[in-house]
Short mmCIF file of C-alpha atoms in Angstrom, two decimals:
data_model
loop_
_atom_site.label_atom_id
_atom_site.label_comp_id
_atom_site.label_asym_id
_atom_site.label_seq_id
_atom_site.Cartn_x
_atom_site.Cartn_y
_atom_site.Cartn_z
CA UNK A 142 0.00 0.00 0.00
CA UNK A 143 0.97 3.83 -0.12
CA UNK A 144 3.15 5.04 2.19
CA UNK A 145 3.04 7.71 4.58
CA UNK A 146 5.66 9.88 6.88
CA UNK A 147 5.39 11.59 9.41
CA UNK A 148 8.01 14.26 11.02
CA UNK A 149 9.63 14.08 13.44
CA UNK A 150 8.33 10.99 15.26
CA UNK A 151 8.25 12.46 18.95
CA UNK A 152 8.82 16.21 20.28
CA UNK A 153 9.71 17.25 23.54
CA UNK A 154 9.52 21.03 23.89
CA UNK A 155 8.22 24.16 26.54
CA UNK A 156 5.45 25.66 27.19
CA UNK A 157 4.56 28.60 25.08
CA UNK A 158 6.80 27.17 22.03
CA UNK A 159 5.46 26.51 18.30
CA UNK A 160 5.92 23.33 16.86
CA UNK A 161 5.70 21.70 13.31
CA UNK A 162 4.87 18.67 12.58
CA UNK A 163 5.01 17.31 9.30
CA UNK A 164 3.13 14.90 7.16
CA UNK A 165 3.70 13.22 3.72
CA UNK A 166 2.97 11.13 1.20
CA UNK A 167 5.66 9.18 -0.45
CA UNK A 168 4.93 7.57 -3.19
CA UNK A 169 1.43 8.63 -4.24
CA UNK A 170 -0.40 12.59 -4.68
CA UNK A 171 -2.59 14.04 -2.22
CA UNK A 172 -5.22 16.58 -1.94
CA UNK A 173 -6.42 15.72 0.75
CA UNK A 174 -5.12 15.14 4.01
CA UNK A 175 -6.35 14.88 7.42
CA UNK A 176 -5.28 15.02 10.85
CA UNK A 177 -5.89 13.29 14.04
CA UNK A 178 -5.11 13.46 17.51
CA UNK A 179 -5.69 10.95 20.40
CA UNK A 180 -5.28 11.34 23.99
CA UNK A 181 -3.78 8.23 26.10
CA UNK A 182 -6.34 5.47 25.93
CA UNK A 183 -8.44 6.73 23.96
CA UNK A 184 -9.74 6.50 20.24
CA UNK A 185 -7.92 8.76 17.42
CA UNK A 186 -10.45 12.01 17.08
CA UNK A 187 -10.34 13.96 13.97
CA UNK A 188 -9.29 17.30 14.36
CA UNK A 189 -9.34 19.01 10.03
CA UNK A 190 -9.37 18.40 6.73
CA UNK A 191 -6.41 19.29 4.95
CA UNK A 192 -6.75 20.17 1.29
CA UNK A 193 -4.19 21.24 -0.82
CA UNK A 194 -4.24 25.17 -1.98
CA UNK A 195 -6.92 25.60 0.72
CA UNK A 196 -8.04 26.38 3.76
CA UNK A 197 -8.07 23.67 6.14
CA UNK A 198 -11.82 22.65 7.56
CA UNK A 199 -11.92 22.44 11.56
CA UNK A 200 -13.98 20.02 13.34
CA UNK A 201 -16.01 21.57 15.95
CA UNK A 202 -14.54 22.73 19.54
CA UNK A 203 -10.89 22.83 17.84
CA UNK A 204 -9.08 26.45 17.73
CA UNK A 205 -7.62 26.89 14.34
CA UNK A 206 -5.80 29.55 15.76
CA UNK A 207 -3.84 27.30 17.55
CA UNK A 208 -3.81 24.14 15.24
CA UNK A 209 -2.08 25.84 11.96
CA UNK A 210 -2.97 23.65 9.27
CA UNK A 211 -0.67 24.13 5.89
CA UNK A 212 -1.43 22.46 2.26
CA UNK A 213 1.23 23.97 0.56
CA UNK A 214 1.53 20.89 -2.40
CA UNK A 215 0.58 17.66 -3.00
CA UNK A 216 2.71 15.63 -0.84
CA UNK A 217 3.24 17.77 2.01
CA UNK A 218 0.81 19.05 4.73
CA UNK A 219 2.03 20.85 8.19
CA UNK A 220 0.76 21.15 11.48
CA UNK A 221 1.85 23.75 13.75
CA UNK A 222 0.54 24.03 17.49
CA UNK A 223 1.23 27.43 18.37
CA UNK A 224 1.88 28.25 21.97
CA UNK A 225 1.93 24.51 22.91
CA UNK A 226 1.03 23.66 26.61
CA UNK A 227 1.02 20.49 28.58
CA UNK A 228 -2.90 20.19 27.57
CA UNK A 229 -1.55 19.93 24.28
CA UNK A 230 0.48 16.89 24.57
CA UNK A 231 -0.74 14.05 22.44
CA UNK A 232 -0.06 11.80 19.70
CA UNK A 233 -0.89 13.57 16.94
CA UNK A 234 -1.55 11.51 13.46
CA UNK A 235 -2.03 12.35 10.37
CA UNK A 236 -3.87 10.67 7.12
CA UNK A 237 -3.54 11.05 3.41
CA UNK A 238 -6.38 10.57 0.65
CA UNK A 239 -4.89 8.63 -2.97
CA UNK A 240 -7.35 9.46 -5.81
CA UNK A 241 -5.58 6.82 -7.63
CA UNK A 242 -6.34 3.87 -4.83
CA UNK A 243 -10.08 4.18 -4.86
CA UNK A 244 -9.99 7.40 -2.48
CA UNK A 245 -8.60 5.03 0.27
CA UNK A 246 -6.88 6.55 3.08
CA UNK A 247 -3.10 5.74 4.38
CA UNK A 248 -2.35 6.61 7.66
CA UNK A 249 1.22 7.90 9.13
CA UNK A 250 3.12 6.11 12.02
CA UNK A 251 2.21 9.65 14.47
CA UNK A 252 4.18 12.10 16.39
CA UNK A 253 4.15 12.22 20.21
CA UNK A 254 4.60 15.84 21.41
CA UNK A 255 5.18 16.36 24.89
CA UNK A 256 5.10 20.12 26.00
CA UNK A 257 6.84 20.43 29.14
CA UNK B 108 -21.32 8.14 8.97
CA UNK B 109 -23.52 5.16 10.76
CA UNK B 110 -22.08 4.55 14.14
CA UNK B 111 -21.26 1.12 15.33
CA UNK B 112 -20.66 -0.42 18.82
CA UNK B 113 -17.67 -2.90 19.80
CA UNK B 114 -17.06 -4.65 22.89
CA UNK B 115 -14.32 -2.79 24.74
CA UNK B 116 -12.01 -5.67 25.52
CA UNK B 117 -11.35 -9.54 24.39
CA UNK B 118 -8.62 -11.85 25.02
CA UNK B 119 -7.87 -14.78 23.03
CA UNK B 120 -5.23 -17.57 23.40
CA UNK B 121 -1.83 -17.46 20.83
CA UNK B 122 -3.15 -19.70 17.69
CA UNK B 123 -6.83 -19.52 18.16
CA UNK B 124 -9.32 -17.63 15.66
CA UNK B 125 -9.98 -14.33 17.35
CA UNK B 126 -13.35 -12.97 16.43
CA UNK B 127 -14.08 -9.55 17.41
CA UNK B 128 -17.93 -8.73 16.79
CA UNK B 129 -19.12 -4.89 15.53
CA UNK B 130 -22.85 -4.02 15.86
CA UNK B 131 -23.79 -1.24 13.20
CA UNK B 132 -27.63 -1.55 13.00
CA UNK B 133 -27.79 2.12 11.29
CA UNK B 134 -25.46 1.21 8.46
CA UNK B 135 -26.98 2.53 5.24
CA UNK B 136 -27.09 0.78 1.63
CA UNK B 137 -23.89 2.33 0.19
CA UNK B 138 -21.78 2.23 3.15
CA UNK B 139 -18.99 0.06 3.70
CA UNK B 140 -17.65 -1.58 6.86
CA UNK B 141 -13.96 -0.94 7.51
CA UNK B 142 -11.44 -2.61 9.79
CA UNK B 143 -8.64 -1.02 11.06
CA UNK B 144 -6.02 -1.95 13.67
CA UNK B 145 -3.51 0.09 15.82
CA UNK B 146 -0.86 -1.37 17.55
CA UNK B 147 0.56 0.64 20.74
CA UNK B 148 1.98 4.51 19.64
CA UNK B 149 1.91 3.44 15.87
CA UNK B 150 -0.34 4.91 13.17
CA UNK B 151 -3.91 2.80 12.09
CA UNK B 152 -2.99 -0.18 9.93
CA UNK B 153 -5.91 -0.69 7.33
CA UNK B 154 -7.00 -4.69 7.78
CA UNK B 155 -9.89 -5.30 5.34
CA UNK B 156 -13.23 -3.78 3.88
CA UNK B 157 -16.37 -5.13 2.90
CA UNK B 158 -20.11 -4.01 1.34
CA UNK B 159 -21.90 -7.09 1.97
CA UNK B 160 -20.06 -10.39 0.72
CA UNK B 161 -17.98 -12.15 2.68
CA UNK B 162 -14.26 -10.88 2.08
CA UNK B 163 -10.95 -12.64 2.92
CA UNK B 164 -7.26 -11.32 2.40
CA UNK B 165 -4.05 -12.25 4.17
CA UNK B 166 -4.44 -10.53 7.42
CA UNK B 167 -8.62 -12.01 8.09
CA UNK B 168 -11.78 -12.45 6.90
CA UNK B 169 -15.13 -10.29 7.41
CA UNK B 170 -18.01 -11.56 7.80
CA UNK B 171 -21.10 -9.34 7.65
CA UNK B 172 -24.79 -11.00 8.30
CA UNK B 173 -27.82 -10.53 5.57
CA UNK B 174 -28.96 -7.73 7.14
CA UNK B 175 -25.88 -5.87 7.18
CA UNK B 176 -26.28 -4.81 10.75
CA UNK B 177 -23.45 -6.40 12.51
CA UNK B 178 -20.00 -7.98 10.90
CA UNK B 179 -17.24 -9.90 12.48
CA UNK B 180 -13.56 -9.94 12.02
CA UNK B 181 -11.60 -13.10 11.72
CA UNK B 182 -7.77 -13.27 12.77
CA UNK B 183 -7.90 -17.15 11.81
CA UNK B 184 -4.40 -17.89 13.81
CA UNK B 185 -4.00 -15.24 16.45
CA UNK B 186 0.12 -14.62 17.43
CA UNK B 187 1.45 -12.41 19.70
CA UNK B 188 1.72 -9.46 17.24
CA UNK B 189 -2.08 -9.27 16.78
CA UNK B 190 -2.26 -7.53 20.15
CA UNK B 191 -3.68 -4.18 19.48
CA UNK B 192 -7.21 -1.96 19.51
CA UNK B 193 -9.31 -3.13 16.54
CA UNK B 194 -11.36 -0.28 14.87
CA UNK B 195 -15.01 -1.40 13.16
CA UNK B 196 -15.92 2.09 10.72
CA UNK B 197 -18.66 2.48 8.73
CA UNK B 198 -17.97 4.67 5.67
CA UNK B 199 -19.32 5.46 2.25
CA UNK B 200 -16.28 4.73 -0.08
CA UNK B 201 -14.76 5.89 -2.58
CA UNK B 202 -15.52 9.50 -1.83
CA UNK B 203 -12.50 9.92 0.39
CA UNK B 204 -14.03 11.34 3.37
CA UNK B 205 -13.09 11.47 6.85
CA UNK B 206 -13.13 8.49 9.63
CA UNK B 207 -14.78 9.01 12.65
CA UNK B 208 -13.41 6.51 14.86
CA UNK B 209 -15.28 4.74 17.40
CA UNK B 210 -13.47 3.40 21.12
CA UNK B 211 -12.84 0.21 19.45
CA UNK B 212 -11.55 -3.18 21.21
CA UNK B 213 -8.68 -3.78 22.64
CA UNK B 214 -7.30 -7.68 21.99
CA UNK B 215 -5.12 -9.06 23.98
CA UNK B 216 -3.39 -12.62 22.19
CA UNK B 217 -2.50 -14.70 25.30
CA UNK B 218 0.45 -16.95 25.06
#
């Protein structure tokens, strides 16, 4: 199946900092992307749609201030949490659309962020 | 998307079938039931899909009844490796949208 990264795998940083995290497809294009985040012991909760040369669509309840959401091509979407603090920490995961595999959905390994 | 309902926890002993039930009595004619798997701090691993025929691969079977209300995932040989939470999703495909993932069940393979 299509393959998808994620970057970097886990992030430590402090409270008040920005971080990027960074998702992409490998080997196929696409448009969409979405991301995910799930607390400890609990189920994987959708937090936007990605789409490429747009704006990102926000589930309700999450600040899209604060979740940055970037599109910029067809391989590559970002996810910045700006002003990270410890209520932010989470395994964040990310998911990637292939037009070309019946719409199916490929999902990256995650990135644990840990704001301190 | 319909919603379904898993049990929250099974155990099953190293070599045996492990069959983990999903209820999803609101499941509408052109959705699709999905199986997905995630092993500890690892990204969903898709298993296998189905409309309503019976549909086997080289990770498990599905089995979905008549009525398309409930299916049932089949690991036919469980090993250690199969520990993980199992996902049941509901999902019109082919239009690429979103899953909403439910609490899922946790199996535990027993040696």
């Amino acid at each position: 199946g299509a393959v998808v990264s994620q970057h970097p795998s886990r992030v430590i940083c402090k409270s008040g900092t920005s971080v990027k995290i960074e998702c992409r497809s490998l080997d196929f294009q696409a448009t969409t992307m979405f991301w995910y985040r799930q607390f400890p012991k609990k189920s994987l909760m959708l937090m936007a749609t990605s789409n490429e040369g747009s704006k990102a669509t926000y589930e309700q309840g999450v600040e899209k201030d604060k979740f940055l959401i970037n599109h910029a091509s067809l391989t590559l979407s970002t996810l910045t949490v700006t002003s990270a603090h410890p209520e932010d920490s989470s395994f964040y995961i990310c998911s990637a659309r292939d037009y070309n595999s019946y719409n199916e959905q490929f999902f990256g390994p995650g990135t644990r962020l840990t704001v301190l | 998307d319909a919603k379904t309902t898993q049990p929250p926890s099974m155990d099953c002993a190293e070599g045996r079938a492990a069959n983990l039930p999903c209820n999803h009595s609101t499941i509408s004619g052109n959705e699709y039931v999905y199986w997905y798997r995630q092993i500890h701090s690892q990204g969903p691993q898709y298993i296998i899909h189905g409309l309503k025929n019976n549909e086997t691969n080289e990770m498990a079977s599905l089995i979905i009844t008549e009525d398309r209300k409930s299916s049932t995932l089949i690991l036919p040989h469980a090993t250690l490796r199969d520990t993980a939470v199992y996902y049941c999703i509901v999902r019109v495909a082919n239009t690429g949208n979103q899953f909403y993932f439910g609490t899922g069940t946790s199996l535990t393979v027993i040696p």
